XYZ file of C-alpha atoms in Angstrom:
584
model
C 62.668 46.982 -34.505
C 63.424 46.810 -38.313
C 61.131 47.670 -41.182
C 60.941 44.028 -42.117
C 59.423 43.348 -38.727
C 57.014 46.202 -39.226
C 55.872 44.939 -42.596
C 55.319 41.446 -41.173
C 52.493 42.962 -39.033
C 50.898 44.288 -42.122
C 50.984 41.374 -44.497
C 48.914 38.443 -43.286
C 50.426 38.013 -39.849
C 48.314 38.387 -36.735
C 48.197 41.827 -35.180
C 47.586 42.135 -31.469
C 44.004 43.140 -32.142
C 43.395 40.182 -34.393
C 44.901 37.808 -31.816
C 42.446 39.114 -29.115
C 39.493 38.711 -31.441
C 40.563 35.203 -32.441
C 41.042 34.195 -28.819
C 37.695 35.571 -27.833
C 35.909 33.776 -30.674
C 37.634 30.557 -29.744
C 36.511 30.931 -26.151
C 32.892 31.549 -27.245
C 33.018 28.402 -29.344
C 34.497 26.443 -26.436
C 31.883 27.748 -24.059
C 29.197 26.927 -26.571
C 30.492 23.417 -26.992
C 30.726 22.881 -23.245
C 27.181 24.211 -22.799
C 25.788 21.917 -25.481
C 27.743 18.965 -23.916
C 26.396 19.728 -20.470
C 22.858 20.124 -21.758
C 23.120 16.910 -23.639
C 24.461 15.164 -20.581
C 21.720 16.654 -18.425
C 19.068 15.610 -20.897
C 20.524 12.046 -20.904
C 20.631 12.017 -17.120
C 16.861 12.943 -16.895
C 15.776 10.778 -19.683
C 13.575 7.895 -18.377
C 15.725 4.712 -18.384
C 14.348 1.302 -17.209
C 17.903 0.188 -16.469
C 18.211 2.959 -13.915
C 14.941 2.019 -12.353
C 15.987 -1.597 -12.209
C 19.291 -0.699 -10.554
C 17.467 1.444 -8.004
C 15.246 -1.555 -7.113
C 18.282 -3.803 -6.739
C 19.739 -1.379 -4.199
C 16.437 -0.628 -2.503
C 15.788 -4.224 -1.404
C 18.881 -4.012 0.766
C 18.179 -0.512 2.163
C 14.553 -1.399 2.945
C 15.343 -4.772 4.735
C 15.106 -4.739 8.506
C 16.041 -7.198 11.221
C 16.390 -6.939 14.947
C 20.188 -6.830 14.576
C 19.670 -3.404 13.135
C 18.724 -0.768 15.748
C 17.109 1.365 13.063
C 14.368 -1.347 12.810
C 13.183 -0.412 16.264
C 12.630 3.299 15.504
C 9.134 4.677 15.044
C 8.657 8.328 13.995
C 4.900 7.991 14.298
C 5.014 8.042 18.097
C 7.054 10.150 20.415
C 7.494 7.707 23.227
C 10.611 5.704 24.049
C 11.157 2.710 21.724
C 9.911 -0.607 23.088
C 10.162 -4.152 21.705
C 7.318 -6.481 22.757
C 7.515 -10.250 22.819
C 4.562 -12.667 22.673
C 3.557 -13.956 26.052
C 4.618 -17.459 25.106
C 8.206 -16.573 24.129
C 10.741 -15.929 26.837
C 13.335 -13.123 26.377
C 16.662 -14.601 25.263
C 20.079 -13.301 26.117
C 20.453 -12.283 22.502
C 17.300 -10.140 22.681
C 18.379 -8.583 25.940
C 21.702 -7.747 24.323
C 20.006 -6.132 21.360
C 17.664 -4.118 23.626
C 20.638 -2.845 25.654
C 22.734 -2.066 22.573
C 19.888 -0.269 20.899
C 18.640 1.544 23.965
C 15.128 0.171 23.824
C 12.796 -1.359 26.379
C 12.114 -5.083 26.280
C 8.680 -6.185 27.402
C 6.316 -9.155 27.110
C 2.689 -8.839 26.130
C 0.438 -9.410 29.173
C -1.208 -12.620 27.893
C -1.384 -15.003 24.944
C -3.560 -13.753 22.101
C -6.127 -16.249 20.707
C -7.745 -13.894 18.278
C -7.377 -10.352 16.899
C -8.496 -7.824 19.553
C -7.817 -10.012 22.606
C -5.423 -7.289 23.849
C -6.507 -3.614 23.843
C -3.337 -1.786 22.882
C -4.614 1.308 24.667
C -4.199 -0.567 27.926
C -0.472 -1.312 27.396
C 2.050 0.795 29.356
C 3.469 2.118 26.106
C 3.392 1.378 22.399
C 6.185 -0.463 20.564
C 7.414 -2.882 17.941
C 6.134 -6.445 17.945
C 8.816 -9.052 17.686
C 9.176 -10.951 14.382
C 11.705 -13.795 14.015
C 12.902 -13.131 10.464
C 14.184 -10.215 8.389
C 11.555 -8.237 6.380
C 11.199 -5.479 3.858
C 9.529 -2.247 4.902
C 7.706 0.096 2.559
C 10.052 3.105 3.186
C 10.172 6.412 4.861
C 8.303 6.568 8.176
C 6.757 3.175 7.369
C 9.486 1.331 9.278
C 7.718 -1.911 10.002
C 6.312 -4.911 8.077
C 2.905 -4.013 6.717
C 0.119 -6.410 5.933
C -0.948 -5.924 2.337
C 2.300 -4.125 1.293
C 4.077 -7.454 2.020
C 2.232 -9.324 -0.788
C 3.466 -7.016 -3.459
C 6.903 -6.923 -1.934
C 6.953 -10.753 -1.925
C 5.950 -10.754 -5.642
C 8.921 -8.515 -6.371
C 11.319 -10.572 -4.236
C 10.333 -13.803 -5.990
C 10.623 -12.124 -9.402
C 14.043 -10.869 -8.361
C 15.101 -14.397 -7.194
C 15.453 -13.276 -3.586
C 13.537 -16.348 -2.463
C 15.016 -16.568 1.001
C 13.814 -13.098 1.945
C 10.406 -13.718 0.373
C 9.894 -16.846 2.421
C 11.062 -14.952 5.515
C 8.311 -12.363 4.843
C 5.592 -15.135 4.580
C 6.919 -16.870 7.698
C 6.717 -13.627 9.539
C 3.055 -13.144 8.490
C 2.331 -16.697 9.681
C 4.058 -15.837 12.988
C 1.771 -12.849 13.328
C -1.300 -15.144 12.943
C 0.055 -17.583 15.500
C 1.095 -15.115 18.211
C -0.778 -11.843 17.504
C -4.130 -13.128 16.263
C -3.845 -12.433 12.567
C -1.860 -10.677 9.851
C -1.713 -7.190 11.288
C -1.859 -3.728 9.678
C 1.842 -3.844 10.716
C 3.909 -5.247 13.566
C 3.341 -2.415 16.068
C 1.302 -2.732 19.233
C -1.152 -0.042 18.196
C -2.159 -2.266 15.290
C -3.302 -5.251 17.449
C -6.933 -4.226 16.796
C -6.921 -4.481 13.028
C -5.730 -6.449 10.002
C -5.314 -5.396 6.428
C -6.505 -6.601 2.951
C -6.240 -10.444 3.171
C -3.392 -11.540 0.903
C -1.804 -14.239 3.145
C -2.706 -17.192 0.892
C -1.612 -15.206 -2.171
C 1.761 -14.629 -0.415
C 2.016 -18.370 0.308
C 1.186 -19.166 -3.306
C 3.926 -16.857 -4.457
C 6.629 -18.776 -2.561
C 5.029 -22.187 -3.152
C 5.192 -21.485 -6.866
C 8.999 -20.977 -6.833
C 10.920 -24.296 -6.342
C 13.935 -22.268 -5.169
C 12.022 -21.382 -1.955
C 12.367 -24.911 -0.667
C 14.977 -27.678 -0.344
C 12.738 -30.127 -2.044
C 9.207 -31.531 -2.291
C 9.251 -32.839 1.295
C 10.284 -29.451 2.591
C 7.604 -27.740 0.603
C 4.960 -30.167 1.824
C 5.950 -29.850 5.427
C 5.942 -26.105 5.299
C 2.469 -26.079 3.707
C 1.154 -28.509 6.321
C 2.270 -26.094 9.016
C 1.107 -22.950 7.249
C -2.325 -24.230 6.214
C -4.027 -24.135 9.607
C -2.594 -20.697 10.314
C -4.070 -19.458 7.029
C -7.429 -20.861 8.047
C -7.117 -19.122 11.377
C -6.390 -15.816 9.678
C -9.486 -16.315 7.450
C -11.607 -16.580 10.646
C -11.050 -12.845 11.186
C -13.237 -12.041 8.297
C -16.200 -14.203 9.260
C -16.476 -12.915 12.832
C -19.605 -10.891 13.609
C -17.666 -7.560 13.611
C -16.519 -8.122 10.046
C -19.883 -9.228 8.627
C -21.608 -6.826 6.269
C -25.068 -7.209 7.720
C -26.941 -10.192 6.345
C -25.460 -9.943 2.880
C -23.129 -12.942 3.373
C -20.259 -10.651 2.512
C -17.478 -9.070 4.620
C -16.639 -5.481 5.602
C -13.504 -3.822 6.973
C -13.728 -3.192 10.767
C -11.193 -2.205 13.426
C -11.871 -3.703 16.834
C -10.809 -0.566 18.654
C -12.722 2.759 19.147
C -12.018 6.418 19.128
C -8.967 8.052 17.446
C -6.209 5.687 16.376
C -3.354 5.352 18.808
C -0.728 6.096 16.153
C -2.033 9.645 15.793
C 0.556 11.876 17.353
C -1.880 14.774 17.764
C -5.386 15.797 16.802
C -4.407 17.820 13.707
C -5.873 15.329 11.254
C -9.189 14.978 13.002
C -9.522 18.733 13.438
C -8.950 18.979 9.677
C -11.862 16.589 9.119
C -14.125 18.710 11.319
C -13.013 21.852 9.443
C -13.828 20.319 6.098
C -17.251 19.052 7.267
C -18.150 22.518 8.637
C -17.192 24.034 5.297
C -19.130 21.473 3.286
C -22.160 20.954 5.479
C -24.296 19.578 2.729
C -21.892 16.646 2.369
C -21.760 15.799 6.022
C -23.300 12.349 6.519
C -23.804 13.044 10.204
C -20.191 12.785 11.411
C -20.413 15.820 13.672
C -21.526 15.940 17.290
C -22.252 19.251 19.050
C -19.985 19.389 22.117
C -17.936 21.569 24.449
C -14.273 22.106 24.038
C -13.746 21.411 27.755
C -16.649 19.122 28.793
C -17.532 18.558 32.419
C -17.654 15.122 33.930
C -21.313 14.576 32.880
C -20.731 15.532 29.283
C -17.454 13.601 29.149
C -19.401 10.424 30.236
C -21.940 11.092 27.444
C -19.159 11.598 24.845
C -17.725 8.206 25.581
C -20.588 6.689 23.553
C -21.369 9.582 21.306
C -17.795 10.460 20.295
C -14.731 9.243 22.191
C -13.240 9.200 25.684
C -11.855 12.733 26.290
C -10.578 11.750 29.655
C -8.335 8.890 28.521
C -7.123 10.176 25.113
C -5.509 13.514 24.596
C -6.012 13.218 20.837
C -9.788 12.710 21.503
C -9.828 15.671 23.908
C -8.108 17.947 21.414
C -10.235 16.831 18.405
C -12.606 19.790 18.729
C -13.276 22.699 16.449
C -16.045 25.312 16.244
C -18.321 23.621 18.827
C -18.092 20.149 17.312
C -16.487 16.765 17.742
C -16.524 13.710 15.546
C -19.049 10.970 16.118
C -18.195 7.535 17.459
C -19.446 6.053 14.141
C -17.069 8.255 12.218
C -14.173 7.013 14.347
C -15.252 3.351 13.557
C -15.213 4.280 9.867
C -11.848 6.019 10.186
C -10.370 2.903 11.748
C -12.014 0.617 9.179
C -10.560 2.847 6.402
C -7.118 2.171 7.748
C -7.722 -1.608 7.801
C -8.791 -1.283 4.132
C -5.440 0.324 3.245
C -7.232 3.086 1.354
C -6.315 5.857 3.725
C -7.539 8.449 2.863
C -10.337 8.353 0.193
C -13.793 9.986 -0.282
C -15.324 6.962 -2.038
C -16.577 5.572 1.250
C -17.864 8.852 2.573
C -15.942 12.108 3.267
C -12.520 10.968 4.599
C -13.838 7.418 4.177
C -15.762 7.800 7.413
C -18.381 5.284 6.330
C -16.002 2.468 5.281
C -17.495 0.010 7.796
C -20.976 0.500 6.198
C -19.819 -1.142 2.975
C -19.617 -4.672 1.607
C -16.576 -3.840 -0.487
C -15.886 -5.285 -3.967
C -12.174 -5.337 -3.235
C -12.317 -7.110 0.150
C -14.807 -9.779 -0.957
C -12.874 -10.444 -4.130
C -9.699 -11.019 -2.026
C -11.608 -13.333 0.256
C -12.975 -15.335 -2.646
C -9.431 -15.826 -3.933
C -8.304 -16.638 -0.377
C -10.991 -19.352 -0.097
C -10.111 -20.899 -3.429
C -6.443 -20.874 -2.336
C -7.397 -22.763 0.805
C -9.307 -25.188 -1.373
C -6.170 -25.809 -3.468
C -3.930 -26.108 -0.382
C -6.333 -28.642 1.162
C -6.223 -30.728 -1.981
C -2.370 -30.658 -1.954
C -2.474 -31.860 1.572
C -4.978 -34.624 0.890
C -7.738 -32.941 2.916
C -10.581 -33.605 0.525
C -13.296 -32.725 3.042
C -11.627 -29.410 3.746
C -11.309 -28.797 0.020
C -15.040 -29.315 -0.505
C -15.838 -27.014 2.399
C -13.677 -24.228 0.919
C -15.153 -24.620 -2.525
C -18.659 -24.292 -1.030
C -17.694 -21.191 0.994
C -16.121 -19.512 -2.115
C -19.179 -20.349 -4.229
C -21.476 -18.833 -1.596
C -19.364 -15.676 -1.535
C -19.439 -15.426 -5.356
C -23.279 -15.749 -5.396
C -23.454 -12.976 -2.801
C -21.102 -10.842 -4.867
C -23.265 -11.380 -7.962
C -26.386 -10.457 -5.946
C -25.158 -7.322 -4.149
C -22.036 -6.098 -6.001
C -22.556 -6.934 -9.633
C -24.764 -4.600 -11.733
C -25.548 -6.352 -15.065
C -27.252 -3.372 -16.654
C -24.215 -1.155 -16.072
C -21.724 -4.057 -16.520
C -19.668 -3.212 -13.498
C -19.072 -4.179 -9.854
C -20.016 -1.569 -7.282
C -19.424 -1.428 -3.522
C -22.664 -1.950 -1.543
C -23.723 0.221 1.384
C -25.587 -2.403 3.438
C -26.578 0.171 6.049
C -28.258 2.378 3.575
C -29.343 -0.524 1.287
C -27.839 0.958 -1.856
C -24.753 0.780 -4.119
C -21.941 3.274 -3.957
C -22.431 6.536 -5.857
C -19.805 5.692 -8.502
C -17.364 2.919 -9.409
C -13.910 2.419 -7.931
C -10.832 0.789 -9.419
C -11.538 -2.222 -7.202
C -14.115 -3.189 -9.800
C -11.250 -5.044 -11.445
C -10.388 -7.105 -8.396
C -12.886 -9.899 -9.259
C -10.862 -10.509 -12.378
C -7.617 -10.905 -10.406
C -9.505 -13.188 -8.021
C -10.998 -15.240 -10.930
C -14.431 -14.570 -9.489
C -15.873 -13.041 -12.687
C -17.406 -14.893 -15.569
C -16.026 -14.261 -19.037
C -19.024 -12.013 -19.782
C -18.560 -10.059 -16.532
C -14.874 -9.585 -17.189
C -15.525 -8.327 -20.702
C -18.114 -5.871 -19.423
C -15.758 -4.551 -16.765
C -12.980 -4.247 -19.294
C -15.253 -2.016 -21.393
C -15.155 0.549 -18.511
C -11.393 1.038 -18.660
C -11.940 4.552 -19.887
C -13.283 5.577 -16.497
C -9.879 4.921 -14.944
C -7.260 4.982 -17.654
C -4.968 8.027 -17.723
C -1.679 8.852 -19.460
C 0.304 7.502 -16.559
C -1.748 4.406 -15.732
C -4.998 3.646 -13.833
C -6.489 6.220 -11.486
C -8.525 5.091 -8.458
C -11.739 6.750 -9.783
C -12.943 9.728 -11.755
C -13.694 11.951 -8.712
C -11.038 14.379 -7.562
C -11.463 14.915 -3.876
C -7.981 15.934 -2.944
C -7.490 12.647 -1.065
C -4.641 10.370 -2.065
C -6.805 7.327 -2.902
C -8.965 9.249 -5.363
C -8.453 10.869 -8.803
C -5.874 11.717 -10.207
C -3.769 9.380 -8.065
C -2.692 5.848 -8.888
C -0.916 3.206 -6.847
C 1.225 0.174 -7.656
C -0.998 -2.439 -5.927
C -4.329 -1.426 -7.509
C -2.663 -1.009 -10.940
C -1.148 -4.509 -10.605
C -4.337 -6.189 -9.522
C -6.251 -4.614 -12.395
C -3.621 -5.333 -14.975
C -3.077 -8.909 -13.748
C -6.779 -9.457 -13.810
C -7.149 -8.272 -17.429
C -4.212 -10.403 -18.478
C -5.721 -13.468 -16.800
C -8.942 -13.066 -18.798
C -7.078 -12.744 -22.120
C -7.003 -8.969 -22.487
C -3.329 -8.997 -23.153
C -3.112 -5.879 -25.261
C -4.810 -3.922 -22.511
C -2.553 -5.410 -19.917
C 0.634 -4.544 -21.866
C -0.518 -1.029 -22.594
C -1.359 -0.270 -19.033
C 1.866 -1.978 -17.818
C 3.806 0.258 -20.173
C 2.113 3.356 -18.914
C 2.676 2.672 -15.259
C 6.328 1.515 -15.676
C 7.001 4.656 -17.762
C 5.539 6.802 -14.897
C 7.912 5.132 -12.426
C 10.800 5.563 -14.880
C 10.059 9.272 -15.192
C 10.115 9.574 -11.463
C 13.482 7.941 -11.158
C 14.845 10.140 -13.932
C 13.515 13.254 -12.272
C 14.814 12.855 -8.736
C 16.352 9.399 -8.526
C 13.602 7.897 -6.301
C 10.667 5.487 -6.415
C 7.591 6.708 -4.631
C 4.549 5.465 -2.769
C 2.029 6.838 -5.267
C 1.843 8.721 -8.583
C -0.178 11.277 -10.482
C -1.874 9.296 -13.287
C -2.977 12.324 -15.218
C 0.478 13.865 -15.396
C 2.228 10.462 -15.548
C 4.790 11.414 -12.868
C 5.369 11.673 -9.058
C 4.024 15.257 -8.902
C 1.496 14.609 -6.178
C -0.350 17.352 -4.279
C -2.728 16.149 -1.587
C -5.226 18.597 -0.062
C -7.274 16.178 2.092
C -5.642 13.836 4.576
C -2.038 12.643 4.206
C 0.184 14.912 2.133
C 3.526 13.100 1.877
C 4.680 11.008 -1.077
C 7.039 8.657 0.686
C 10.323 7.488 -0.870
C 11.101 3.833 -0.978
C 9.039 2.199 -2.033
C 8.437 -1.491 -1.417
C 5.214 -2.283 -3.274
C 6.119 -0.055 -6.230
C 9.435 -1.935 -6.609
C 7.671 -5.294 -6.593
C 4.872 -4.307 -9.001
C 7.423 -2.633 -11.374
C 9.207 -6.027 -11.709
C 5.975 -7.892 -12.280
C 4.797 -5.436 -14.885
C 8.150 -5.848 -16.658
C 7.318 -9.512 -16.963
C 4.106 -8.675 -18.707
C 5.924 -6.274 -21.016
C 8.895 -8.502 -21.830
C 8.167 -11.922 -20.551
C 10.802 -11.719 -17.797
C 12.453 -9.230 -15.510
C 14.980 -7.023 -17.220
C 18.582 -7.299 -16.095
C 19.903 -4.645 -13.745
C 22.312 -3.176 -16.287
C 22.498 -2.879 -19.955
C 18.702 -3.293 -20.440
C 17.284 -2.039 -23.666
C 14.601 0.601 -23.454
C 11.153 -0.831 -23.634
C 9.061 -0.339 -26.752
C 6.540 1.688 -24.677
C 8.962 4.552 -23.981
C 8.020 7.460 -21.734
C 7.570 9.735 -24.755
C 5.382 7.273 -26.641
C 3.140 6.482 -23.644
C 2.384 10.168 -23.010
C 1.304 10.878 -26.645
């Protein structure tokens, strides 16, 4: 090597040491840039984006739709028995249905007799539990809720209509009408173990949703013919709520009530009921009398006595196993437990611990829904030219409103309260259903304004909580749900409280958006205090199911309140009520 070459290393040219240092520095800069880029990308991926929520909903309608052509529709994770499809007694099994049963590996059976009214068949007497046939496709809530549910379907139908999926929306309503005709009423869901109970009565509201969309029908004649066929079935479904079992004493109001007894048939084991006993033993001062002293293994004489005092330990393994520390649950508790499930509010502590006194209450929510139902029947009768019917329904609705004002409205407090007709007293504290009379248009302007002034009891950063009492149960503080948020917000909007409606709509939508940004899912319920899907239940059901049908539907309806229309699936601008702004 020459001296010239040596000097070149000394005068401004890179030495081996400098080259290494330079390369190392460049690598550090590169790594830093990549890290920043990845962090920025991750932040963007987890930033709440309504367009992503909207895209999720578009896809979810398809993934949540079931029909008998799909074997997955027949599966039921809630029971461990072999899958069975039941047909109404009046409908013969077709070759197509036999082929589906064979292909899907399920049993095909016919109900033992025609059903005239809810409860005509005791599902406990069937040889096995199974799916009840429905003629049209339907949307399920999600997760292990793999059937068409009663009140879920209303909010799903709202979303389908808002999303211009009118054919599927009409299919859902036609299925509900089919349940009334062949199974005695709109059921909790189309499983045999639900043949003893209904759910919150939204049938006429579902009908109104499709009737209000011209795209649901081929023309005026088609619409009128459909209404003429649906109207008497809607009347028949209303009859459920005026039967003696559903009357709230002599108040003129209704209550929730399941026509069965003992533990529910869908309970796979006694774990839930033992948990109730355990809680009551640990909180003896809060036990309303739900416990019965009993043996773990009763003899025949005690077993006979327990049939009326508790449940039939000889015929139900769940009943037999529902024992802890020398105690069983009372027969009245089981009635309340079943009524709670008909109410849809499973589980809450508003209607007693674990809602075991639900059947003791003339509920604000139920009677508001029935008032709206009766006014819908009035409107349908007028459209069909049945003026005598229309006058009848107007009188029935007015009588209900007067009873609501007498027993449920508290003018001094300015709020609606559930009424314990057994104890002759109002509930201990208000529930979010106090806003249902606004949705039903059962409140006067003064009543609506007074109820609106109590928003602070329920409003949280993420939307509306069920109440202000944290029990650990999913239908209490701090949890909020799409259906109750929608009914309250729509009610406020209907009475002119538009700013409140938009604010609350923004909060709940932002909560859903945050959930999608966090894990890419829409959930059954949300934490209203945290404004996200971080839900920890300590009493009752603990899962936060992914799906989720009614959240999808309500989100689309809330977007209409926020923006006047449903946002497009892609390229949607962020709403003015962003996640960050709502949480401040």
